[in-house]
C-alpha cells in the first residue's frame, strides 16, 4: 500500500521483506493507550516502485484488530487506523447485528496535521435469499491544502459477492467557514424516490450527533441567507422532567444565538434537531426582515410581511399562555411549518434508506441501528 497527497492507493503484489506475528506486547506506552492489546504483528513490504512500507498491527486476546499503522519510507505521510468491533441491536427486529468500525487518519509528518480522515462501519448480514450481504457506511473529509476548502464524501454501499448492489454517495465541498460551495449525488438506479437524492439533507445522514448539529446548522444558515447575521449555535442546560412541559430551543436575537436544550433526551435525534433548527432560524430570518423594514430597505409584499412580523413580536403570545393564539401568529405559523416540514423530510429519507438497505443501515445514529 502506498500514499500520495491526494489519498490512499493500493500497490499490486508487494514483495514481503519481513514478517513478525503474535509478538507479545510489553511496552508500557502501548498498554496505556490500548489496554486490551496483547500482541503485535510487524510486516515490511517493498512495492514495485522500490519503496519500503512498514505495517504494525495491534490485536486483542480474541485476535480482533485494534490499531494499525502504515509507515512509508521517504514519504512525509503516515496512515493510522483504529478498529472497534461490537454488536448492535436493530429496531423492530430480533437479535443483534455485528459490526466493525474503522477510523482512518492520514497524517502529514512535517507539521503533524491530519490531511484526511475516514470513518467506516461494516456489517455482514443475510438477505432474503440467505446470501451474504456486506453493507458499508463511509464518511470522509479531505483537505485539499491547509488554507483551501475541504471535501466531504458520505456514502452507504451494499455488496453481494463483492459486487455492488445498492449505494448512494454525496460529495460536497465547503469553504473555510464550513459553508457548502459545491454538491453532487450519485446513486444506484433501483426505483428509490428521486426526491431522496435531491434533498438538502442527504449528505448529513451518516454524521454523528455533534458533527450533524454543526453541519446542519451551517447548511440551514446558508439556505436561509443568514450568513451575514453571524448567528452562533449553543447548547444549554434548560432542564427536563418527563411528563412536564419542556423548552427544546429558542433564538435570542439580541445575541444572535440559537440555543438548544442539551438536557432533552431527544436532542441527538436527527429529525428532531432538524425541526428545532429550522424553526428557530425562521425566527432569525423574521427578525432580520423586521430590522430591514425599520430601516426602510423593504418594499411591497416583503415590507407588508415584515410589518406583520413586527406586530407579532411586539404583541407576542407565548405557548404556555394560549396555545391556540400562539400557533396562529404568523411568526409561529411560519416557523412551525418550516420546522415540521424539515424534520419530516429527514425522517422520510431515513426510512427510505432503511428500506433500500434491507433495514440494516450502518449509521449508529439512524433509527433502526442502535449500539447497546
Coordinates of C-alpha atoms in Angstrom, one line a residue, residues 6-356:
X6 CA -4.5 13.1 -2.8
X7 CA -5.3 9.9 -0.9
X8 CA -4.7 6.2 -0.3
X9 CA -3.9 3.9 -3.2
X10 CA -3.3 0.2 -3.4
X11 CA 0.0 -1.3 -4.8
X12 CA -0.1 -4.5 -6.8
X13 CA 1.8 -7.5 -5.3
X14 CA 4.2 -6.0 -2.9
X15 CA 7.3 -8.0 -2.1
X16 CA 7.4 -9.3 1.5
X17 CA 10.6 -8.3 3.3
X18 CA 9.9 -9.2 6.9
X19 CA 7.1 -10.7 9.0
X20 CA 6.8 -11.0 12.8
X21 CA 3.4 -12.3 14.1
X22 CA 1.9 -12.5 17.5
X23 CA 4.7 -10.7 19.3
X24 CA 3.8 -10.2 23.0
X25 CA 3.3 -6.5 23.9
X26 CA 5.5 -5.3 26.8
X27 CA 5.8 -1.6 26.0
X28 CA 4.0 0.4 28.7
X29 CA 3.2 3.3 26.3
X30 CA 1.2 0.9 24.1
X31 CA -0.6 -0.8 27.0
X32 CA -1.5 2.7 28.4
X33 CA -3.2 3.7 25.1
X34 CA -4.5 0.2 24.2
X35 CA -5.1 -1.7 27.4
X36 CA -6.8 -4.6 25.5
X37 CA -3.8 -5.1 23.2
X38 CA -1.9 -8.4 23.8
X39 CA 0.0 -8.9 20.6
X40 CA 1.6 -7.1 17.7
X41 CA 2.3 -8.0 14.1
X42 CA 5.0 -6.3 12.1
X43 CA 5.3 -6.6 8.4
X44 CA 7.6 -4.9 6.0
X45 CA 7.0 -4.9 2.2
X46 CA 8.6 -3.5 -0.9
X47 CA 6.3 -2.2 -3.6
X48 CA 7.1 -2.4 -7.3
X49 CA 8.4 1.2 -7.2
X50 CA 11.0 0.0 -4.7
X51 CA 9.6 1.9 -1.7
X52 CA 9.5 0.1 1.7
X53 CA 6.4 0.1 3.9
X54 CA 6.3 -1.0 7.5
X55 CA 2.9 -2.1 8.8
X56 CA 2.3 -2.5 12.6
X57 CA -0.9 -4.1 13.9
X58 CA -2.2 -4.5 17.4
X59 CA -4.6 -7.2 18.3
X60 CA -6.6 -8.2 21.4
X61 CA -6.9 -11.7 23.0
X62 CA -9.6 -12.7 20.6
X63 CA -7.4 -11.7 17.6
X64 CA -9.6 -8.6 16.8
X65 CA -7.8 -5.7 15.2
X66 CA -7.3 -2.7 17.5
X67 CA -4.9 -0.4 15.7
X68 CA -2.8 -0.4 12.5
X69 CA 0.0 2.0 11.4
X70 CA 1.4 2.3 7.9
X71 CA 4.9 4.0 7.7
X72 CA 6.3 4.8 4.3
X73 CA 10.0 5.2 3.7
X74 CA 10.9 8.6 2.2
X75 CA 7.3 9.9 2.3
X76 CA 6.1 12.7 4.6
X77 CA 2.8 10.8 5.4
X78 CA 1.6 8.2 7.8
X79 CA -1.7 6.2 8.0
X80 CA -3.2 5.4 11.3
X81 CA -6.3 3.1 11.7
X82 CA -8.4 2.4 14.8
X83 CA -10.8 -0.5 14.9
X84 CA -13.9 -1.2 17.1
X85 CA -15.7 -4.5 16.9
X86 CA -19.1 -4.9 18.6
X87 CA -22.8 -6.0 18.5
X88 CA -25.7 -3.7 17.9
X89 CA -29.5 -4.1 18.4
X90 CA -31.8 -3.5 15.4
X91 CA -35.1 -1.7 16.0
X92 CA -38.2 -3.6 15.0
X93 CA -36.2 -6.8 14.6
X94 CA -35.0 -9.6 16.8
X95 CA -31.4 -10.3 17.6
X96 CA -28.3 -8.2 17.1
X97 CA -26.1 -7.2 14.3
X98 CA -22.2 -7.5 14.5
X99 CA -20.3 -4.5 13.1
X100 CA -16.8 -3.2 12.7
X101 CA -15.9 0.5 12.8
X102 CA -12.7 1.7 11.2
X103 CA -11.3 5.2 11.7
X104 CA -8.5 6.2 9.4
X105 CA -6.3 9.3 9.6
X106 CA -3.7 10.4 7.1
X107 CA -1.1 12.5 8.9
X108 CA 1.4 14.9 7.4
X109 CA 4.6 14.2 9.4
X110 CA 6.2 17.6 8.6
X111 CA 3.6 19.7 10.5
X112 CA 1.7 16.8 12.3
X113 CA -1.6 17.9 10.7
X114 CA -4.3 15.5 9.6
X115 CA -4.9 15.9 5.9
X116 CA -7.6 13.2 5.5
X117 CA -10.0 11.3 7.8
X118 CA -12.3 8.4 7.0
X119 CA -14.9 6.7 9.3
X120 CA -16.3 3.4 8.1
X121 CA -18.7 0.9 9.6
X122 CA -19.1 -2.6 8.1
X123 CA -21.8 -5.2 8.8
X124 CA -22.3 -8.6 7.3
X125 CA -25.9 -10.0 7.1
X126 CA -28.0 -12.3 5.0
X127 CA -30.6 -11.2 2.5
X128 CA -34.0 -12.8 1.6
X129 CA -32.1 -15.4 -0.4
X130 CA -29.9 -16.4 2.5
X131 CA -26.9 -14.9 0.7
X132 CA -24.2 -12.8 2.5
X133 CA -24.5 -9.1 2.1
X134 CA -21.9 -6.6 3.2
X135 CA -23.0 -3.1 4.0
X136 CA -20.5 -0.3 4.4
X137 CA -21.1 3.3 5.5
X138 CA -18.4 5.9 4.9
X139 CA -17.8 9.5 6.0
X140 CA -14.6 11.0 4.6
X141 CA -13.1 14.5 4.9
X142 CA -10.1 15.6 3.0
X143 CA -8.2 18.9 3.0
X144 CA -7.0 20.0 -0.5
X145 CA -4.4 22.2 1.2
X146 CA -4.2 23.9 4.7
X147 CA -5.9 27.1 3.6
X148 CA -8.3 25.9 0.9
X149 CA -11.8 24.4 1.1
X150 CA -12.2 20.8 2.1
X151 CA -14.1 18.0 0.5
X152 CA -16.5 15.6 2.3
X153 CA -17.8 12.3 1.0
X154 CA -20.7 10.4 2.6
X155 CA -21.9 7.1 1.3
X156 CA -23.7 3.8 2.0
X157 CA -22.7 0.8 -0.2
X158 CA -24.1 -2.7 -0.2
X159 CA -22.2 -5.6 -1.8
X160 CA -23.1 -9.2 -2.6
X161 CA -20.2 -11.5 -3.7
X162 CA -18.1 -8.3 -3.8
X163 CA -20.4 -6.8 -6.5
X164 CA -22.2 -3.5 -5.7
X165 CA -25.9 -4.0 -5.3
X166 CA -27.1 -0.7 -3.7
X167 CA -25.4 2.5 -3.0
X168 CA -25.6 6.3 -2.6
X169 CA -22.8 8.8 -2.4
X170 CA -22.8 12.5 -1.8
X171 CA -19.7 14.7 -2.3
X172 CA -19.7 18.3 -1.1
X173 CA -17.1 21.0 -1.0
X174 CA -17.1 23.6 1.8
X175 CA -15.3 26.9 2.1
X176 CA -13.0 27.8 5.1
X177 CA -16.1 28.7 7.1
X178 CA -17.8 25.4 6.5
X179 CA -20.5 26.5 4.1
X180 CA -21.2 24.4 1.0
X181 CA -19.9 25.6 -2.3
X182 CA -20.5 22.5 -4.4
X183 CA -22.6 19.4 -4.1
X184 CA -23.1 16.2 -6.2
X185 CA -25.0 13.0 -5.6
X186 CA -24.7 9.6 -7.3
X187 CA -26.8 6.5 -6.6
X188 CA -27.9 3.1 -7.9
X189 CA -30.9 3.3 -10.1
X190 CA -33.3 1.0 -8.2
X191 CA -36.6 2.9 -8.0
X192 CA -35.9 4.8 -4.8
X193 CA -37.8 8.2 -4.9
X194 CA -35.7 10.8 -6.6
X195 CA -36.6 13.4 -4.0
X196 CA -34.5 11.5 -1.5
X197 CA -31.4 12.3 -3.6
X198 CA -32.4 15.8 -4.4
X199 CA -32.8 16.6 -0.7
X200 CA -30.7 19.2 1.0
X201 CA -30.2 16.9 4.0
X202 CA -29.0 13.7 2.2
X203 CA -25.3 14.3 2.9
X204 CA -25.9 14.6 6.7
X205 CA -27.3 11.1 7.1
X206 CA -24.1 9.4 8.5
X207 CA -22.7 12.2 10.6
X208 CA -22.6 11.5 14.3
X209 CA -24.7 13.9 16.6
X210 CA -22.2 16.7 17.3
X211 CA -21.0 16.8 13.7
X212 CA -24.5 16.5 12.4
X213 CA -25.6 19.5 14.5
X214 CA -22.8 21.7 13.3
X215 CA -23.1 20.8 9.7
X216 CA -26.9 21.0 9.6
X217 CA -26.8 24.4 11.4
X218 CA -24.3 25.9 8.9
X219 CA -26.3 24.5 5.9
X220 CA -29.5 25.9 7.3
X221 CA -27.9 29.3 7.9
X222 CA -26.8 29.3 4.3
X223 CA -30.2 28.1 2.9
X224 CA -31.9 30.9 4.9
X225 CA -29.4 33.5 3.6
X226 CA -28.3 34.4 7.2
X227 CA -24.5 34.2 6.8
X228 CA -24.1 37.9 7.5
X229 CA -26.0 37.7 10.7
X230 CA -23.1 35.8 12.5
X231 CA -25.6 33.5 14.3
X232 CA -24.0 31.0 16.7
X233 CA -25.2 27.6 17.8
X234 CA -25.0 26.9 21.6
X235 CA -26.3 24.2 23.9
X236 CA -27.6 24.9 27.4
X237 CA -29.0 23.0 30.4
X238 CA -32.6 24.1 30.3
X239 CA -33.9 21.2 32.3
X240 CA -36.1 18.2 31.5
X241 CA -38.6 16.2 33.5
X242 CA -40.7 13.5 31.9
X243 CA -44.3 14.4 31.6
X244 CA -43.7 18.2 32.2
X245 CA -43.5 21.0 29.6
X246 CA -40.0 21.2 28.1
X247 CA -38.3 24.1 26.3
X248 CA -36.5 22.5 23.4
X249 CA -34.8 25.5 22.0
X250 CA -35.0 29.3 21.5
X251 CA -33.5 32.0 19.4
X252 CA -32.2 35.2 21.2
X253 CA -31.9 37.9 18.5
X254 CA -30.1 40.4 20.8
X255 CA -27.2 38.0 21.0
X256 CA -27.6 36.3 17.6
X257 CA -27.7 32.8 19.3
X258 CA -29.7 29.7 18.6
X259 CA -29.8 27.8 21.9
X260 CA -31.0 24.2 22.2
X261 CA -31.7 22.1 25.4
X262 CA -28.9 19.6 25.9
X263 CA -30.9 18.0 28.8
X264 CA -33.6 16.8 26.5
X265 CA -33.0 13.1 25.7
X266 CA -34.2 13.5 22.1
X267 CA -31.7 16.4 21.2
X268 CA -29.5 13.9 19.3
X269 CA -32.4 12.5 17.3
X270 CA -31.7 13.9 13.8
X271 CA -35.3 14.7 12.7
X272 CA -36.0 16.4 16.0
X273 CA -32.8 18.6 15.9
X274 CA -33.6 19.5 12.2
X275 CA -37.1 20.6 13.3
X276 CA -35.9 22.9 16.1
X277 CA -33.0 24.3 14.0
X278 CA -35.3 25.2 11.0
X279 CA -37.9 26.6 13.4
X280 CA -35.6 28.9 15.3
X281 CA -33.7 30.0 12.1
X282 CA -37.1 31.0 10.7
X283 CA -37.4 33.4 13.6
X284 CA -33.8 34.7 12.9
X285 CA -34.8 35.4 9.3
X286 CA -38.0 37.2 10.6
X287 CA -36.1 39.4 13.0
X288 CA -33.7 40.3 10.2
X289 CA -36.6 41.3 7.9
X290 CA -38.0 43.5 10.7
X291 CA -34.7 45.3 11.0
X292 CA -34.6 45.9 7.2
X293 CA -38.2 47.1 7.3
X294 CA -37.5 49.6 10.1
X295 CA -34.6 50.9 8.0
X296 CA -36.9 51.4 5.0
X297 CA -35.0 48.7 3.0
X298 CA -38.0 46.6 2.1
X299 CA -40.9 47.3 -0.2
X300 CA -44.1 45.7 -1.5
X301 CA -45.1 42.3 -0.2
X302 CA -41.8 41.8 1.8
X303 CA -42.5 45.0 3.6
X304 CA -46.1 44.1 4.4
X305 CA -45.0 40.7 5.8
X306 CA -42.1 42.3 7.9
X307 CA -44.7 44.7 9.3
X308 CA -46.8 41.7 10.4
X309 CA -43.7 40.1 12.0
X310 CA -43.0 43.3 14.0
X311 CA -46.6 43.5 15.2
X312 CA -46.4 39.8 16.3
X313 CA -43.1 40.3 18.1
X314 CA -44.4 43.5 19.8
X315 CA -47.6 41.8 21.0
X316 CA -46.3 38.2 21.3
X317 CA -48.4 35.5 22.9
X318 CA -46.4 32.6 24.5
X319 CA -47.4 28.9 24.0
X320 CA -48.0 28.4 27.8
X321 CA -50.3 31.4 27.9
X322 CA -52.6 30.5 25.0
X323 CA -51.7 27.6 22.6
X324 CA -54.3 28.4 20.0
X325 CA -53.3 32.1 19.7
X326 CA -49.6 31.2 19.8
X327 CA -50.0 28.9 16.7
X328 CA -52.0 31.4 14.7
X329 CA -49.3 34.2 15.0
X330 CA -47.6 34.5 11.6
X331 CA -44.1 34.3 13.2
X332 CA -45.0 31.0 14.8
X333 CA -47.2 29.5 12.0
X334 CA -44.3 30.0 9.5
X335 CA -41.7 28.6 12.0
X336 CA -43.8 25.6 12.9
X337 CA -44.5 24.8 9.2
X338 CA -40.8 25.1 8.2
X339 CA -39.6 23.1 11.2
X340 CA -42.0 20.2 10.9
X341 CA -41.6 20.0 7.2
X342 CA -37.8 19.8 7.5
X343 CA -38.0 17.2 10.3
X344 CA -40.4 15.1 8.3
X345 CA -38.1 15.3 5.3
X346 CA -35.2 13.9 7.3
X347 CA -37.3 11.2 8.8
X348 CA -38.6 10.3 5.3
X349 CA -35.0 10.0 4.0
X350 CA -34.0 7.8 6.9
X351 CA -36.8 5.3 6.4
X352 CA -36.4 5.2 2.6
X353 CA -32.7 4.3 3.1
X354 CA -33.7 1.7 5.7
X355 CA -36.0 0.1 3.1
X356 CA -33.3 0.3 0.4

